[in-house]
């Protein structure tokens, strides 16, 4: 299972009911935070999100409305007794930005590892053994006014365990769970690998966070068959497409069209301009192209489940 919680859906400036950009992805006792705008901590408290679970904070770019909540959060984690390391991911420019953020955060009782990313996938089990085997975070370049990136979080699903094959290979029942969890087991003088007792891989889960971006091929490719796409929707009306392009953003309709082309299952619109006071009143601009489009709001939450769990 993978639980996604929106912590901030505003662009440029926070509003009384709309914090600046942030989203939390939780899997078991571990979590990733995507961006950390002003108001992230208060929004997490209201939504019941536990930021002490964080293994990494994933920044899409370094505009203030996406990072100004970070020094305070780092300080709070220290005050709450965090000791285990935290990883900070970001695109080009992290080496210049991180020293300033680190200075603002003050002394911390835990190490922070700042890693500038390209487009290589990250094996999340290298951050923590609590992530499922094969869990990956893949950054991809987006189209904004500054270097920027989005993220695709994928939880794979191993093939169904085949007891008859395990018995034929002489694997003790006590070792079956090890094979189901991706471990190799020793059976007398030979090793049995998971591939020998599992069926073909099943459909996993994919969550995609766009960050600030105009429509672009990399985002569309990353969003292919996504279970949930959180996409820039800074502008509502089709007549604002030129303005959106100028500033490196998307309209409701452009995000919906991209989600449709990508075959995404769900689309949440986020990062609203302060001009959009009632996003629901503009939702028809998206649903005409992608009927499953929804307006994101602070505190909106969804738990994604594997197909086998959904159907019992």
Coordinates of C-alpha atoms in Angstrom, one line a residue:
X1 CA 0.0 0.0 0.0
X2 CA 1.1 3.6 -0.7
X3 CA -0.7 6.5 1.0
X4 CA -0.5 10.0 -0.7
X5 CA -1.4 13.1 1.3
X6 CA -1.5 16.6 -0.1
X7 CA 0.0 19.1 2.3
X8 CA 0.0 22.2 0.2
X9 CA -1.7 23.1 -3.1
X10 CA -1.0 26.8 -3.4
X11 CA 1.4 28.6 -5.8
X12 CA 3.4 31.8 -5.1
X13 CA 1.7 32.7 -1.8
X14 CA 0.0 30.8 1.0
X15 CA -3.7 31.3 1.6
X16 CA -5.7 30.7 4.8
X17 CA -6.8 27.3 3.6
X18 CA -4.0 26.6 1.1
X19 CA -0.4 26.0 2.1
X20 CA 2.4 26.1 -0.4
X21 CA 3.4 23.0 -2.3
X22 CA 4.1 19.8 -0.5
X23 CA 3.0 16.1 -0.8
X24 CA 3.7 13.1 1.4
X25 CA 4.0 9.5 0.3
X26 CA 3.9 6.9 3.0
X27 CA 4.6 3.2 2.8
X28 CA 4.6 1.2 6.0
X29 CA 6.7 3.1 8.5
X30 CA 8.6 5.1 5.9
X31 CA 7.9 8.2 3.9
X32 CA 9.1 10.6 1.2
X33 CA 8.2 14.3 1.2
X34 CA 7.9 16.0 -2.2
X35 CA 8.7 19.7 -1.9
X36 CA 8.4 21.6 1.3
X37 CA 6.6 25.0 0.9
X38 CA 5.6 27.3 3.7
X39 CA 3.0 25.7 5.9
X40 CA 4.1 22.1 5.4
X41 CA 4.5 21.2 9.1
X42 CA 1.1 22.6 10.1
X43 CA -0.6 20.9 7.2
X44 CA 1.0 17.5 8.1
X45 CA -0.3 17.9 11.6
X46 CA -3.8 18.6 10.5
X47 CA -3.7 15.6 8.1
X48 CA -2.2 13.2 10.6
X49 CA 1.1 12.8 8.6
X50 CA 4.2 11.8 10.6
X51 CA 7.2 13.7 9.2
X52 CA 9.5 11.8 11.5
X53 CA 9.1 8.8 9.2
X54 CA 10.8 10.7 6.4
X55 CA 13.7 8.9 4.7
X56 CA 14.1 11.7 2.1
X57 CA 12.9 15.1 1.0
X58 CA 12.6 15.4 -2.8
X59 CA 12.8 18.9 -4.1
X60 CA 11.6 19.7 -7.7
X61 CA 13.3 23.1 -7.9
X62 CA 14.4 26.0 -5.7
X63 CA 11.7 28.6 -6.0
X64 CA 10.7 29.9 -2.5
X65 CA 7.2 28.5 -2.6
X66 CA 8.7 25.0 -2.8
X67 CA 11.5 25.2 -0.2
X68 CA 10.8 27.9 2.4
X69 CA 9.3 25.4 4.8
X70 CA 12.5 23.3 4.8
X71 CA 14.7 25.0 7.4
X72 CA 11.9 25.0 9.9
X73 CA 11.1 21.3 9.3
X74 CA 14.7 20.3 9.6
X75 CA 14.9 22.1 12.9
X76 CA 11.7 20.6 14.2
X77 CA 12.9 17.0 13.4
X78 CA 15.9 17.7 15.5
X79 CA 13.8 19.1 18.4
X80 CA 11.7 15.9 18.2
X81 CA 14.8 13.7 18.7
X82 CA 15.6 12.6 15.3
X83 CA 19.0 10.9 15.1
X84 CA 18.9 8.8 11.9
X85 CA 20.2 10.3 8.6
X86 CA 17.9 12.2 6.3
X87 CA 18.5 12.5 2.5
X88 CA 17.8 15.6 0.5
X89 CA 17.3 15.2 -3.2
X90 CA 17.2 18.0 -5.8
X91 CA 18.1 19.0 -9.4
X92 CA 21.0 21.0 -10.6
X93 CA 21.9 23.8 -8.2
X94 CA 21.6 21.9 -4.9
X95 CA 25.2 22.5 -4.1
X96 CA 24.6 26.2 -4.0
X97 CA 21.2 26.2 -2.3
X98 CA 21.9 23.6 0.4
X99 CA 24.5 25.6 2.4
X100 CA 22.1 28.5 2.8
X101 CA 19.2 26.2 3.9
X102 CA 21.6 24.4 6.3
X103 CA 22.7 27.7 7.8
X104 CA 19.1 28.7 8.4
X105 CA 18.2 25.4 10.0
X106 CA 20.9 25.7 12.6
X107 CA 22.7 22.9 14.4
X108 CA 21.0 19.5 13.8
X109 CA 21.5 16.3 15.8
X110 CA 21.3 14.1 12.7
X111 CA 23.2 14.0 9.4
X112 CA 21.6 15.4 6.2
X113 CA 23.0 14.0 3.0
X114 CA 22.3 16.4 0.0
X115 CA 22.3 14.6 -3.3
X116 CA 22.0 16.3 -6.7
X117 CA 20.2 14.0 -9.1
X118 CA 20.3 13.4 -12.8
X119 CA 17.7 10.9 -14.1
X120 CA 19.1 7.7 -12.7
X121 CA 16.6 5.7 -10.6
X122 CA 17.2 5.4 -6.9
X123 CA 16.7 2.1 -5.1
X124 CA 14.8 3.1 -2.0
X125 CA 16.0 0.1 0.0
X126 CA 19.4 1.9 0.1
X127 CA 17.7 4.6 2.2
X128 CA 15.9 2.1 4.5
X129 CA 15.4 -1.6 4.6
X130 CA 11.7 -0.8 5.4
X131 CA 10.9 -0.1 1.7
X132 CA 9.6 -3.1 -0.4
X133 CA 12.2 -4.9 -2.5
X134 CA 12.6 -3.1 -5.8
X135 CA 10.9 0.1 -4.8
X136 CA 12.3 2.9 -7.0
X137 CA 12.3 6.7 -7.1
X138 CA 13.0 8.0 -10.6
X139 CA 13.6 11.7 -11.2
X140 CA 12.8 13.2 -14.7
X141 CA 13.5 16.6 -16.1
X142 CA 10.6 19.0 -16.4
X143 CA 10.0 22.3 -18.3
X144 CA 10.1 25.3 -16.0
X145 CA 12.0 28.7 -15.9
X146 CA 14.8 27.1 -13.9
X147 CA 16.3 23.7 -13.7
X148 CA 13.5 21.4 -12.4
X149 CA 12.5 17.8 -12.1
X150 CA 9.5 15.7 -11.2
X151 CA 9.5 12.3 -9.6
X152 CA 8.0 8.8 -10.3
X153 CA 7.7 6.5 -7.3
X154 CA 7.2 2.9 -8.2
X155 CA 6.4 -0.1 -5.9
X156 CA 6.8 -3.3 -7.9
X157 CA 4.7 -6.4 -7.3
X158 CA 6.3 -9.8 -7.4
X159 CA 4.7 -12.7 -9.1
X160 CA 2.3 -15.0 -7.2
X161 CA 4.1 -17.5 -4.9
X162 CA 3.7 -21.1 -6.3
X163 CA 3.8 -23.5 -3.4
X164 CA 4.0 -26.6 -5.7
X165 CA 7.3 -25.3 -7.1
X166 CA 8.7 -24.7 -3.7
X167 CA 7.7 -28.2 -2.5
X168 CA 9.2 -29.7 -5.7
X169 CA 12.5 -28.0 -4.9
X170 CA 12.4 -29.2 -1.3
X171 CA 12.1 -25.7 0.3
X172 CA 10.9 -25.9 3.9
X173 CA 7.6 -24.1 4.6
X174 CA 9.5 -22.0 7.2
X175 CA 11.5 -20.5 4.3
X176 CA 8.6 -19.7 2.0
X177 CA 8.2 -16.1 3.3
X178 CA 11.9 -15.4 2.6
X179 CA 11.4 -16.3 -1.0
X180 CA 8.2 -14.2 -1.2
X181 CA 10.2 -11.2 0.1
X182 CA 12.9 -11.5 -2.5
X183 CA 15.5 -13.5 -0.5
X184 CA 17.4 -16.5 -1.7
X185 CA 17.3 -19.6 0.6
X186 CA 19.7 -22.5 1.0
X187 CA 18.3 -25.9 0.5
X188 CA 21.0 -28.5 1.3
X189 CA 23.8 -28.0 -1.2
X190 CA 22.1 -25.6 -3.6
X191 CA 20.4 -22.2 -3.5
X192 CA 16.8 -21.5 -4.5
X193 CA 16.0 -18.0 -5.9
X194 CA 12.6 -16.3 -5.8
X195 CA 12.4 -16.5 -9.6
X196 CA 12.2 -20.3 -9.3
X197 CA 9.1 -20.2 -7.2
X198 CA 7.2 -17.1 -8.3
X199 CA 4.9 -16.5 -11.3
X200 CA 5.3 -13.6 -13.7
X201 CA 5.5 -10.1 -12.1
X202 CA 2.1 -8.5 -11.3
X203 CA 1.1 -4.9 -11.8
X204 CA 2.7 -2.7 -9.2
X205 CA 1.9 0.9 -8.1
X206 CA 3.1 4.2 -9.6
X207 CA 2.8 7.7 -8.2
X208 CA 4.0 10.7 -10.2
X209 CA 4.7 14.2 -8.8
X210 CA 5.2 16.8 -11.6
X211 CA 6.4 19.8 -9.7
X212 CA 6.2 23.1 -11.7
X213 CA 6.2 22.4 -15.4
X214 CA 4.7 23.1 -18.8
X215 CA 3.5 20.0 -20.6
X216 CA 6.6 18.1 -21.8
X217 CA 7.5 14.6 -23.2
X218 CA 9.4 13.6 -20.1
X219 CA 6.4 14.1 -17.8
X220 CA 4.1 12.3 -20.2
X221 CA 6.5 9.4 -20.4
X222 CA 6.9 9.2 -16.6
X223 CA 3.1 9.4 -16.1
X224 CA 2.4 6.3 -18.4
X225 CA -0.1 4.1 -16.6
X226 CA 0.3 6.0 -13.3
X227 CA -2.1 5.1 -10.5
X228 CA -2.0 8.7 -9.4
X229 CA -0.6 11.8 -11.2
X230 CA -0.2 15.1 -9.2
X231 CA 0.1 17.7 -11.9
X232 CA 0.8 21.4 -12.1
X233 CA -2.5 23.3 -12.8
X234 CA -1.4 26.9 -12.1
X235 CA -3.9 28.4 -14.6
X236 CA -7.5 27.3 -15.1
X237 CA -8.7 28.6 -18.4
X238 CA -7.6 27.6 -22.0
X239 CA -7.1 31.3 -22.8
X240 CA -4.3 31.3 -20.3
X241 CA -2.1 28.8 -22.1
X242 CA 0.2 31.5 -23.5
X243 CA 0.8 32.8 -20.0
X244 CA 1.3 29.3 -18.7
X245 CA 4.0 28.7 -21.3
X246 CA 5.7 32.0 -20.5
X247 CA 6.1 31.0 -16.9
X248 CA 6.7 27.3 -17.3
X249 CA 3.3 26.1 -16.0
X250 CA 0.2 24.2 -17.2
X251 CA -3.5 24.9 -17.4
X252 CA -6.2 22.5 -16.1
X253 CA -6.9 21.4 -19.7
X254 CA -3.2 20.8 -20.5
X255 CA -2.7 18.6 -17.5
X256 CA -5.9 16.7 -18.2
X257 CA -4.8 16.1 -21.9
X258 CA -1.4 14.9 -20.7
X259 CA -3.0 12.5 -18.2
X260 CA -5.3 11.1 -20.9
X261 CA -2.4 10.6 -23.4
X262 CA -0.4 8.9 -20.6
X263 CA -3.2 6.5 -19.7
X264 CA -3.1 7.6 -16.0
X265 CA -5.7 6.2 -13.7
X266 CA -6.2 9.3 -11.6
X267 CA -5.2 13.0 -11.9
X268 CA -5.1 15.5 -9.0
X269 CA -4.7 19.1 -10.1
X270 CA -2.4 21.1 -7.8
X271 CA -0.3 24.3 -7.5
X272 CA -3.2 26.8 -8.1
X273 CA -2.5 30.4 -8.8
X274 CA -4.0 32.8 -6.1
X275 CA -6.3 33.9 -8.9
X276 CA -8.1 30.5 -8.6
X277 CA -10.2 31.0 -5.5
X278 CA -12.6 28.1 -6.1
X279 CA -10.8 25.3 -8.1
X280 CA -14.0 23.1 -8.3
X281 CA -15.7 25.8 -10.3
X282 CA -13.0 25.4 -13.0
X283 CA -12.8 21.6 -12.9
X284 CA -14.9 21.3 -16.1
X285 CA -11.9 22.6 -18.0
X286 CA -10.1 19.3 -17.1
X287 CA -12.9 16.8 -16.9
X288 CA -14.0 17.5 -20.5
X289 CA -10.7 15.8 -21.5
X290 CA -10.1 13.5 -18.6
X291 CA -13.3 12.7 -16.6
X292 CA -11.3 11.3 -13.7
X293 CA -9.6 14.6 -13.0
X294 CA -10.0 15.9 -9.4
X295 CA -9.1 19.1 -7.7
X296 CA -6.5 18.6 -5.1
X297 CA -6.9 20.3 -1.7
X298 CA -4.8 20.5 1.4
X299 CA -5.4 17.3 3.4
X300 CA -6.7 15.3 0.4
X301 CA -5.5 11.7 0.9
X302 CA -5.6 8.4 -1.0
X303 CA -4.3 5.0 -0.3
X304 CA -3.2 3.1 -3.4
X305 CA -3.5 -0.6 -3.2
X306 CA -2.3 -3.5 -5.4
X307 CA -5.0 -4.9 -7.6
X308 CA -5.0 -8.2 -5.7
X309 CA -5.7 -6.3 -2.5
X310 CA -8.5 -4.3 -4.1
X311 CA -10.2 -7.5 -5.4
X312 CA -9.6 -9.6 -2.3

